[in-house]
XYZ file of C-alpha atoms in Angstrom:
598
model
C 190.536 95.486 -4.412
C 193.469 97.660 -4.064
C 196.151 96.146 -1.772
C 198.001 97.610 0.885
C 200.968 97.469 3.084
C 200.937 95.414 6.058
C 200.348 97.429 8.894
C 201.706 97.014 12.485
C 198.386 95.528 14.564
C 199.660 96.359 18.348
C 200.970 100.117 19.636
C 205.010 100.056 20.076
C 206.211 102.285 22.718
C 209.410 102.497 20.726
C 207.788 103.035 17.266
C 207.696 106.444 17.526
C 211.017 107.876 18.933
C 212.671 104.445 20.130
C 211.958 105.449 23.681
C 209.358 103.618 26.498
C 206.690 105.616 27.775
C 206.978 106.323 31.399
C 203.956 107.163 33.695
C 204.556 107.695 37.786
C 201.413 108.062 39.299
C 203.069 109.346 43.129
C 201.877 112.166 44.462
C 201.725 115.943 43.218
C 204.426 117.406 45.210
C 203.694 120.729 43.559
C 200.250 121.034 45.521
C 200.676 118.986 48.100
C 200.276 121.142 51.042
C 202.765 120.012 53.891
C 201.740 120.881 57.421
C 204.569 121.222 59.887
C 204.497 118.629 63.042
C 204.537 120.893 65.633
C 201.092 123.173 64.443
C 198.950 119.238 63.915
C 196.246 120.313 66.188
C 194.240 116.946 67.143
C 191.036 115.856 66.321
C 188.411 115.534 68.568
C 187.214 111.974 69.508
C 184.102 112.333 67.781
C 185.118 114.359 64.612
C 187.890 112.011 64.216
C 184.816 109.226 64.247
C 182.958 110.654 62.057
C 185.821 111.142 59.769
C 186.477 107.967 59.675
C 183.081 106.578 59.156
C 182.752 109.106 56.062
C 185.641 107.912 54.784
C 184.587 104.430 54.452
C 181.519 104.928 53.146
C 183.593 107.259 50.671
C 185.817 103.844 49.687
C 183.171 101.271 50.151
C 180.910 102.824 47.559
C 183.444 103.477 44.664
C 185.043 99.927 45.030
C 181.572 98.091 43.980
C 181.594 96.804 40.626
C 178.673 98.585 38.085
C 176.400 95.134 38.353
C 176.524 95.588 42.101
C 175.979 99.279 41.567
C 173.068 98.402 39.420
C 171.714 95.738 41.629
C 171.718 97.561 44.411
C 169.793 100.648 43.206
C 167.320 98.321 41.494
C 166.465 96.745 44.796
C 166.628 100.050 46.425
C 164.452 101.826 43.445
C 161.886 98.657 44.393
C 161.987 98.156 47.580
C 161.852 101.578 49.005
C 158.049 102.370 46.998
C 156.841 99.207 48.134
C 158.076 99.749 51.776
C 156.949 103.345 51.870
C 153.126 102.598 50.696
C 153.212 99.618 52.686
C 154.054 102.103 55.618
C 151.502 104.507 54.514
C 148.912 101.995 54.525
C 150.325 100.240 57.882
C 149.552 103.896 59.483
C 146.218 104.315 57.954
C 145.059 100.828 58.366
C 146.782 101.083 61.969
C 144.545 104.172 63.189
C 141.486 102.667 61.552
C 141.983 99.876 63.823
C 142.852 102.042 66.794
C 139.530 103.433 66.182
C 137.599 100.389 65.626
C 139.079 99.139 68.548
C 138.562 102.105 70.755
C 134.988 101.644 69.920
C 134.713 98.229 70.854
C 135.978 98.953 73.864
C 133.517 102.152 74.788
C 130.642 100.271 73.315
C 131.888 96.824 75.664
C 131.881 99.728 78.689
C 128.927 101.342 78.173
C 127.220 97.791 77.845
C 128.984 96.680 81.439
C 127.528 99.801 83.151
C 124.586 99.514 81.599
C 124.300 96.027 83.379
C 125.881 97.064 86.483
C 122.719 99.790 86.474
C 120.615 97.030 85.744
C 121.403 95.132 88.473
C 121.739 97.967 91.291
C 118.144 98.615 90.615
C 117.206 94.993 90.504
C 118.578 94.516 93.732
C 117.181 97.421 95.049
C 114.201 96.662 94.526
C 114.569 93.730 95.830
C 114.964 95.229 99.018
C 112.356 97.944 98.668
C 109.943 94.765 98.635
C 110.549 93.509 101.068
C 110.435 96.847 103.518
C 107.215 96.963 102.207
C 105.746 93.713 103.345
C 102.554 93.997 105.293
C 104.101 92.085 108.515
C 107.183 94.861 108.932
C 104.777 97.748 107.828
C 102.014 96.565 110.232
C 103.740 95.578 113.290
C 107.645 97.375 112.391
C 109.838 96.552 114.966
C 107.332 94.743 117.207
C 106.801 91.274 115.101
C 107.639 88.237 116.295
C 111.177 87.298 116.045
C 110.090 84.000 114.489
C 107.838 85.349 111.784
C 110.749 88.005 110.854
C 113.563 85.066 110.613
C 111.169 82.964 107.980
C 110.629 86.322 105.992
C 114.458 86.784 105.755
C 115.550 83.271 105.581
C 113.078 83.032 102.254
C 114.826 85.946 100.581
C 118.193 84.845 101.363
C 117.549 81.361 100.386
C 119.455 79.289 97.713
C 116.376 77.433 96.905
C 115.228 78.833 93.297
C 111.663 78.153 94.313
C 111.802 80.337 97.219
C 114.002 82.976 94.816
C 115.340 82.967 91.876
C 118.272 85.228 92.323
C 119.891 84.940 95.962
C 122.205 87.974 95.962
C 122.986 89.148 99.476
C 124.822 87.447 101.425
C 123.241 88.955 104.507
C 119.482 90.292 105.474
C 119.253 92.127 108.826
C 116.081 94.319 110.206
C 117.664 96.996 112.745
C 115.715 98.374 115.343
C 115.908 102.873 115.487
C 118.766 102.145 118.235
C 121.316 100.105 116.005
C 120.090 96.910 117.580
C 119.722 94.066 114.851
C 116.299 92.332 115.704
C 116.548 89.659 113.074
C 119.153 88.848 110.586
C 119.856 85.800 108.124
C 122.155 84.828 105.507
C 125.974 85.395 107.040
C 126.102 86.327 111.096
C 127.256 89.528 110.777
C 127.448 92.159 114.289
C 124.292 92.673 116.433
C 125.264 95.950 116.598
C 124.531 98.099 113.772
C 124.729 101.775 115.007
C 128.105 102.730 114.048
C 127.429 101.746 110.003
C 126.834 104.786 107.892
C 123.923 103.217 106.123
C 122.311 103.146 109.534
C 123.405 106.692 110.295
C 121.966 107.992 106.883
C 119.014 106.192 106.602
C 118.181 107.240 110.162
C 119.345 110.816 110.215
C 117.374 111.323 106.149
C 114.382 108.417 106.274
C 115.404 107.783 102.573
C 117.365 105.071 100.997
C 120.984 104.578 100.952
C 123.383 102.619 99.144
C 127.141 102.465 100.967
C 130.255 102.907 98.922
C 131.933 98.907 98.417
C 133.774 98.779 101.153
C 136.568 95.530 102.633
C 135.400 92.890 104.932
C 136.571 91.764 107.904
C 137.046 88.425 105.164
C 139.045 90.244 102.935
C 136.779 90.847 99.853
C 134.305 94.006 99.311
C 131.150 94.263 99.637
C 128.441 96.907 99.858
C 124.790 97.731 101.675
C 121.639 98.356 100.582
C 119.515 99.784 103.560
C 116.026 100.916 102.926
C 114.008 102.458 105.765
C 110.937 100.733 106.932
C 107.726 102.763 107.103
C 104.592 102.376 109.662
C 101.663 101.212 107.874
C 99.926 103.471 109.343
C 101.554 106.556 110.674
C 104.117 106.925 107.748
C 106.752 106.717 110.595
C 109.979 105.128 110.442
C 110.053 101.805 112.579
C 112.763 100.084 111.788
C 115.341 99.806 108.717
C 115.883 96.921 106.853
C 119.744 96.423 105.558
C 121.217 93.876 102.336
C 124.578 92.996 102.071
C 126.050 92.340 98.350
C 129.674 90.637 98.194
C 131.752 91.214 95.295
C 131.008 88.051 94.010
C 127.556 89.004 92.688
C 129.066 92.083 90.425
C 131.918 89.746 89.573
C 129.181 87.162 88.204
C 126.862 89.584 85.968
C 129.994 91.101 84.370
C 131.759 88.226 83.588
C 128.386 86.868 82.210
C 127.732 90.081 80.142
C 131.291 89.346 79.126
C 130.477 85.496 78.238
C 133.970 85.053 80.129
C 135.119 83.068 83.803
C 136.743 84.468 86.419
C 138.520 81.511 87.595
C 141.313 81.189 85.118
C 144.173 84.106 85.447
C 145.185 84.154 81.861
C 141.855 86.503 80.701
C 142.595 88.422 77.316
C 140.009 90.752 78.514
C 140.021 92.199 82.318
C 137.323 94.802 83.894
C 137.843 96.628 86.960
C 135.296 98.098 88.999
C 136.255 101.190 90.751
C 134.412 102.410 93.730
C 134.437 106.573 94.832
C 137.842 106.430 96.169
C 138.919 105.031 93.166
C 139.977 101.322 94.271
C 138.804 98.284 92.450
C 136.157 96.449 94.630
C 135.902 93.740 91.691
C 137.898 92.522 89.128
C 137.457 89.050 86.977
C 141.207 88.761 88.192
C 141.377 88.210 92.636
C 144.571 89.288 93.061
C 143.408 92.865 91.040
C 141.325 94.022 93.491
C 142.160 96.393 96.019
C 144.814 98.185 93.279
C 143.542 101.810 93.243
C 143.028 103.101 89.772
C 146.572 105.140 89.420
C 148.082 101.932 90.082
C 146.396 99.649 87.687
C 145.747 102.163 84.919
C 148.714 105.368 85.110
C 148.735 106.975 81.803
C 144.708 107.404 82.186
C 144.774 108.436 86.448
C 147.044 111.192 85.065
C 144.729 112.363 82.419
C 141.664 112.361 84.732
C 143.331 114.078 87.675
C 144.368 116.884 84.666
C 140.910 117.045 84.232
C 137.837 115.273 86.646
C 135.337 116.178 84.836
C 136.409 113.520 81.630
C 133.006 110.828 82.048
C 134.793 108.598 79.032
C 138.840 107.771 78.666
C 139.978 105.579 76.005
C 143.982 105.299 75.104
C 147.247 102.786 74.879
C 148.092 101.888 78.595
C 150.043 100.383 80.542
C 149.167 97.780 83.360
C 152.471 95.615 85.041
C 154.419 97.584 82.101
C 152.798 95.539 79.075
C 151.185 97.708 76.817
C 147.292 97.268 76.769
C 144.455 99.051 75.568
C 142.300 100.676 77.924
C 138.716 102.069 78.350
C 137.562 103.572 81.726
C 134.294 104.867 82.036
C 131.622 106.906 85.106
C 128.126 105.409 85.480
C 126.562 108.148 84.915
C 123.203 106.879 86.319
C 124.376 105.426 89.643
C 125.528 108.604 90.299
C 122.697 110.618 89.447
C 120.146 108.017 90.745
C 122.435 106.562 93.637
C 125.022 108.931 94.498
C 127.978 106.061 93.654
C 130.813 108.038 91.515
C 131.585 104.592 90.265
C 134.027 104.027 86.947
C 134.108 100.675 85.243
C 137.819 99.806 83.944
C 138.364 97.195 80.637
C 141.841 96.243 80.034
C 142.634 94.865 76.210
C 145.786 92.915 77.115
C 148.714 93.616 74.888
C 148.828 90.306 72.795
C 145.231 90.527 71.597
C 144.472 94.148 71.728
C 147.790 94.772 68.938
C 147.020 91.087 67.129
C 145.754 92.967 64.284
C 148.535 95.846 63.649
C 150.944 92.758 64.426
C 148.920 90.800 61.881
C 149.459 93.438 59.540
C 152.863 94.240 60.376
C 153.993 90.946 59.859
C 152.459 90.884 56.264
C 154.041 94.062 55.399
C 157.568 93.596 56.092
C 156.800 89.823 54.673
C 155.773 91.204 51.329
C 158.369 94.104 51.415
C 160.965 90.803 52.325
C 159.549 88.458 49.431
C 159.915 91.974 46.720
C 163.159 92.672 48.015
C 163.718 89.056 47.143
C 162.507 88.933 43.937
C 163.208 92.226 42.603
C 166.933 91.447 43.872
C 166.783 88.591 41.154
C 164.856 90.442 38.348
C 168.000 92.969 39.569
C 170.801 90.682 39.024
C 169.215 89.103 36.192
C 168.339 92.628 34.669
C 171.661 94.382 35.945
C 173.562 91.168 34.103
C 172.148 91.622 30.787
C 172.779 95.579 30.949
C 176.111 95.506 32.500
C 177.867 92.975 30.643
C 177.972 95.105 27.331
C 179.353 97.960 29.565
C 181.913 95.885 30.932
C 182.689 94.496 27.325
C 182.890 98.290 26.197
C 185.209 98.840 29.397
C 187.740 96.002 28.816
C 187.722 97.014 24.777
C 188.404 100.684 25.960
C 190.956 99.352 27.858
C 192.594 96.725 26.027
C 192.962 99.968 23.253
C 194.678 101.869 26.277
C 197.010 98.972 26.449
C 198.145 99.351 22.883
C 196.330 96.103 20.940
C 194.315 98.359 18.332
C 192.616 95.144 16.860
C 190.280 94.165 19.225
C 186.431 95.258 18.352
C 182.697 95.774 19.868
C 179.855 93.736 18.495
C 177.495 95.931 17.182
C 173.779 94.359 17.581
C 170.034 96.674 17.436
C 170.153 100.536 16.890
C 170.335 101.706 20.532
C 172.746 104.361 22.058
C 174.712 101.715 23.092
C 175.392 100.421 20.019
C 176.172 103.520 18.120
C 178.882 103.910 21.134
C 180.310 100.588 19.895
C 180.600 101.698 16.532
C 182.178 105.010 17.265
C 184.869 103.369 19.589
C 184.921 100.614 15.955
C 186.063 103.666 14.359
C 188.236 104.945 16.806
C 190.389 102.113 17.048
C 189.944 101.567 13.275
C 191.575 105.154 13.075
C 193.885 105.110 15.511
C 195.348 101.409 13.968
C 195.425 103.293 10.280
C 197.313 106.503 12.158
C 199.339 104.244 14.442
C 199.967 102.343 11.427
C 200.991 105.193 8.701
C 203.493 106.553 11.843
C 204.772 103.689 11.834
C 205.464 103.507 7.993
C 206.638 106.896 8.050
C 209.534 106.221 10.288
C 210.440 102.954 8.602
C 210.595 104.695 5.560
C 212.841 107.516 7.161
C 215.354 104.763 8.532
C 215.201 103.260 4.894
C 215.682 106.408 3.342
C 219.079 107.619 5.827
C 220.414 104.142 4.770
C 219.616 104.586 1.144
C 220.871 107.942 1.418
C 223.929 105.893 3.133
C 224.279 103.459 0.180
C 224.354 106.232 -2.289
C 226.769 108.413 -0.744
C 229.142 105.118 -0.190
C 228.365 104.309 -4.152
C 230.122 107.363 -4.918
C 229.514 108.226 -8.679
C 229.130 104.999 -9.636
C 225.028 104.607 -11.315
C 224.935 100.854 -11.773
C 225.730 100.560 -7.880
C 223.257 103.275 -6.985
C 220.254 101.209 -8.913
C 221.821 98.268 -7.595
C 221.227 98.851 -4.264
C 218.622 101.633 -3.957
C 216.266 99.767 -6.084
C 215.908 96.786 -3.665
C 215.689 98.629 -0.395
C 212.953 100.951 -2.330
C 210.955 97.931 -3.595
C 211.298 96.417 0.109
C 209.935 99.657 1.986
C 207.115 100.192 -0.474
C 206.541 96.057 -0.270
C 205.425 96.524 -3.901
C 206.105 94.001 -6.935
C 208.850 96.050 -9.113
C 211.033 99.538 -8.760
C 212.356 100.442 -12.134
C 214.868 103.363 -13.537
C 212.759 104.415 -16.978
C 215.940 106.504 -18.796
C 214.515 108.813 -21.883
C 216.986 109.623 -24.974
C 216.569 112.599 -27.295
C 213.557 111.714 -28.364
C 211.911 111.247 -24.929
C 211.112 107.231 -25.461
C 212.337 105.290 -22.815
C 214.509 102.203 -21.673
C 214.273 100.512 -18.758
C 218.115 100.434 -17.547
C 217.591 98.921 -13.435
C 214.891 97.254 -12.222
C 214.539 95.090 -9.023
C 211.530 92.744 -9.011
C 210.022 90.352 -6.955
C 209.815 86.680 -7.710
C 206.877 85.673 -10.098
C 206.415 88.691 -12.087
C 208.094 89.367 -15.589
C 211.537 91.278 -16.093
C 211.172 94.210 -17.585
C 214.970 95.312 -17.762
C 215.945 96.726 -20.937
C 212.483 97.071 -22.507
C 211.544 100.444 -24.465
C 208.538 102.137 -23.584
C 207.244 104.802 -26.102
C 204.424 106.945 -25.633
C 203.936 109.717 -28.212
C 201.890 112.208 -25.988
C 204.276 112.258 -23.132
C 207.378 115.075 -24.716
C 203.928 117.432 -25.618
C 201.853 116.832 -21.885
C 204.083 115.695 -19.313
C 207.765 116.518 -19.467
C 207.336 120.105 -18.302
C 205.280 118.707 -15.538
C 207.904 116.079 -14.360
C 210.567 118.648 -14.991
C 209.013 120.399 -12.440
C 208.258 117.552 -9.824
C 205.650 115.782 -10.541
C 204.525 113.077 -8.314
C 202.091 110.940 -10.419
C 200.259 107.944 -8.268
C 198.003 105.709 -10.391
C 195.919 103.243 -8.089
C 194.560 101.381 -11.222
C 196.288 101.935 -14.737
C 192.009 100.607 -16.430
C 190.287 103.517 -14.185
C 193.276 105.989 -14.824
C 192.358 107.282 -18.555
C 195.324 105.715 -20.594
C 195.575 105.413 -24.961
C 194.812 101.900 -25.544
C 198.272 101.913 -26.981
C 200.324 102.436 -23.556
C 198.184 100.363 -21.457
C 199.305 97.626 -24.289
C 203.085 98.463 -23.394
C 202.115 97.908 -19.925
C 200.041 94.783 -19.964
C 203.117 92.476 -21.048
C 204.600 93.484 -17.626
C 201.468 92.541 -15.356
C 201.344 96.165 -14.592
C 198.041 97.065 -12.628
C 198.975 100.518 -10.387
C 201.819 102.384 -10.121
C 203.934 105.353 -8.776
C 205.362 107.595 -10.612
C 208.501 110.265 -9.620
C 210.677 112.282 -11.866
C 214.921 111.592 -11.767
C 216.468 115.094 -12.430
C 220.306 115.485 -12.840
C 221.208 118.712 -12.426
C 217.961 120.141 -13.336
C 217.412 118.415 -16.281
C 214.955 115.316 -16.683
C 217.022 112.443 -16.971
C 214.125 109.537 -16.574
C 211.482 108.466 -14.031
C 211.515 106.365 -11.114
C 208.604 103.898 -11.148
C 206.990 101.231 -8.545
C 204.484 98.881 -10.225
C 201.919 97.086 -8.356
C 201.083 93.845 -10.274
C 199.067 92.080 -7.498
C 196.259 93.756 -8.453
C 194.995 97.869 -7.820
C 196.893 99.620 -4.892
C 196.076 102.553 -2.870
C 199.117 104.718 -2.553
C 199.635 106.267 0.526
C 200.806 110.142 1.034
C 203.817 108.389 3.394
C 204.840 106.398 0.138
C 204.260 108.809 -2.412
C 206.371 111.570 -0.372
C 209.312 108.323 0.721
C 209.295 107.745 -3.633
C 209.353 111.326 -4.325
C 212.864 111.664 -1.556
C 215.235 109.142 -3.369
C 215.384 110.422 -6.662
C 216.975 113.503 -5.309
C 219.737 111.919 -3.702
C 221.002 110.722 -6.941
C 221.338 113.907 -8.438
């Protein structure tokens, strides 16, 4: 292996030129632009805000570190997919269940009315009955009192054996002038000809059923008044009237609901609302009487825009909690009956958004438990990428810093690792440059004080030898530096020689080689330089590599003495270590002494 120099292994700022490098990072005065005091115009409030705000987000981004850098978009890259498909199926799966529920609640409306239908015709019928029983038909308003009361008292009775469904609170038969002849149930006025039942079914001879209107008790009730017709002269006699409290549509709607009215914590609430729009009945008391732009806004406003809407389904309000509302006309009470009724059902807020809650919830807890994990897979991930970055970074740097030794790893085949050999070779080459600059200017302060010692040596030659030879041997930090003189016959004698402790002396030894006066003394008259890096891979006779060999010779340097133009011998280095590589700074440092001696 050929041996080398030592070579400097950290950057000198004074290597070079003797002189520290200086760096002053102030500002650029040259294009700084200076704006007088007295032409600052002032920044608004707001633009001076959002300055300010940029400008942190400006510094707050650059100062992260690349792992938080890499963390961050890693849970942003994951996060942000999962939270937008989550959101994309929150608003699908969110209007599916708008719809489903909107359904629910026409479908639970349509039922209601269909049982509110169910009943009006029950009880009128009811009533119809009874105006047709023979003792009113026969004898209308002339019957006995007595008989009348024990017709009335049966229908009105609580006894299920004498009926099975009491609902009227109040039976009367009225007399053609108002005047109630017999009544049972609830003692309501004798007088009867002010009530617009009485007027109608008087003034028409057909049926009428009143709008629900309040009671002198407080709670709203309605009439069912069906004329009474002589048996036989088709005449009306007398008119028979039935009185239905709240409390009876309260009942079959709560039990088409499978609910109670008592308790005031319902998840579901129905309204009914009569003509004028005011709820007669409500599972919830203190409801009733609210007119319909009170309890339900958002939907009064929509029907007033257009009257004619029969169905209304949408997100309400009711006490300002959001609910879910359904309002619907009974279409056959009016057609049949004349009552523009609407039945109301109120999805309270808690239940009617459980499921989008439901689903909400599990959303943002998924999108919570990814953010979680992929912000460990992140900083797990980010850890195991970034950490040969910042390895590459603080190489890169400690290079900047002058300390040329320091190296990657180089592990797999990726781009990475082809960057870490290239920056290898980098600071390989920049330690060999650094290195032969370094040499070079050595050698020139050895050669001005060679140059020193020679001119102080005067003419004297053994003083020259005597003290170039050493500083030569020193700057090349080879084994030997030797003066080779020739004589007439161009063999040679070794006349100075400095050599390093260990090797043989080779003063005064002659050196013949009989092809060197025909091949190479025009050459080193002319300035030949002649390196040899390993005399047994160089071509040499057998017979000078045998002159050699005694002196432990294995590469050396070879530079021509001229005085006055004429070749007086040869300067030589010899490496005995073992092969050498000689460098272009040492072969041209060699090639300067000889000259000075001339």
């Amino acid at each position: 292996m050929t041996q080398t120099p030592p070579k400097p292994t950290r950057l000198d700022p004074t290597a070079l030129n003797g002189t520290p490098q200086n760096h002053f990072n102030g500002p650029d005065f040259a294009t700084t632009a200076v704006t007088p005091q007295n032409t600052a115009v002032p920044e608004p409030p707001s633009s001076r805000i959002q300055w300010r705000q940029a400008r942190y987000w400006q510094s707050w981004w650059p100062n992260l570190n690349l792992q938080q850098k890499t963390t961050a978009l890693a849970i942003l890259v994951g996060v942000i997919p999962v939270a937008v498909v989550g959101v994309i199926a929150y608003v699908i799966t969110d209007g599916q269940l708008r719809q489903s529920t909107f359904r629910t609640a026409l479908n639970q409306v349509s039922t209601l009315n269909n049982e509110l239908v169910l009943l009006i015709d029950d009880l009128y019928r009811e009533v119809v009955d009874l105006s047709q029983l023979p003792q009113l038909q026969q004898a209308g308003g002339t019957a006995s009192q007595p008989a009348l009361q024990q017709i009335l008292e049966k229908a009105v009775s609580p006894d299920p054996f004498l009926q099975k469904n009491p609902h009227f609170d109040n039976l009367a038969v009225i007399d053609l002038n108002g005047k109630v002849i017999v009544q049972a149930g609830q003692a309501l006025s004798s007088d009867r000809r002010q009530a617009d039942y009485f007027q109608s079914v008087l003034g028409t001879g057909r049926p009428y059923i009143s709008e629900p209107s309040q009671s002198t008790a407080g709670d709203y009730t309605f009439t069912i008044a069906i004329p009474v017709l002589s048996a036989t002269t088709n005449q009306l006699v007398a008119i028979i009237s039935a009185r239905v409290p709240q409390e009876e549509l309260r009942r079959v709607i709560d039990f088409t609901l499978d609910g109670t009215y008592e308790t005031e914590e319902e998840e579901l609430e129905f309204y009914l609302f009569n003509s004028q729009g005011i709820a007669v009945a409500s599972n919830h008391q203190d409801e009733v009487g609210e007119t319909l732009e009170e309890a339900f806004p958002d939907l009064s406003l929509k029907l007033q825009e257009d009257p004619t809407q029969r169905t209304l389904v949408a997100y309400d309000t009711h006490d300002g909690e959001p609910a879910i509302v359904a309002l619907a006309a009974n279409l056959p009470l009016a057609e049949t009956y004349g009552l523009n009724w609407r039945l109301g059902l109120e999805y309270a807020g808690d239940n009617a958004f459980a499921p989008q809650q439901r689903l909400l919830s599990t959303l943002w807890g998924g999108v919570g438990i990814a953010a979680v994990v992929l912000a460990i897979a992140a900083t797990v991930l980010s850890r195991r990428l970034v950490q040969p970055l910042e390895r590459l970074a603080k190489t890169v740097e400690s290079l900047g810093s002058g300390n040329l030794e320091v190296r990657l790893p180089v592990t797999g085949q990726d781009e990475l690792a082809r960057l870490n050999v290239n920056i290898n070779k980098m600071a390989a080459q920049l330690q060999d440059l650094l290195a032969e600059q370094t040499l070079i200017a050595q050698q020139a302060l050895r050669l001005k004080e060679i140059t020193f010692q020679i001119t102080a040596a005067a003419i004297n030659a053994e003083e020259i030898f005597a003290t170039t030879l050493p500083l030569t041997r020193e700057s090349l930090v080879c084994d030997r530096v030797i003066v080779y003189r020739f004589d007439e016959n161009w063999q040679g004698t070794i006349i100075a020689e400095s050599v390093g402790v260990g090797w043989p002396r080779a003063l005064d030894a002659t050196i013949y080689d009989p092809c060197f006066a025909e091949e190479f003394v025009d050459k080193y008259r002319q300035g030949r330089v002649q390196p040899t890096n390993d005399i047994y891979k160089a071509g040499l006779s057998e017979c000078y590599l045998g002159q050699l060999e005694p002196f432990g010779v294995r590469a050396n340097l070879v530079t021509p003495i001229l005085v006055q133009g004429e070749l007086f011998g040869l300067l030589i280095a010899h490496q005995c270590s073992g092969p050498r590589q000689w460098e272009p700074a040492e072969i041209d440092f060699l090639a300067q002494i000889a000259p000075n001696w001339d």
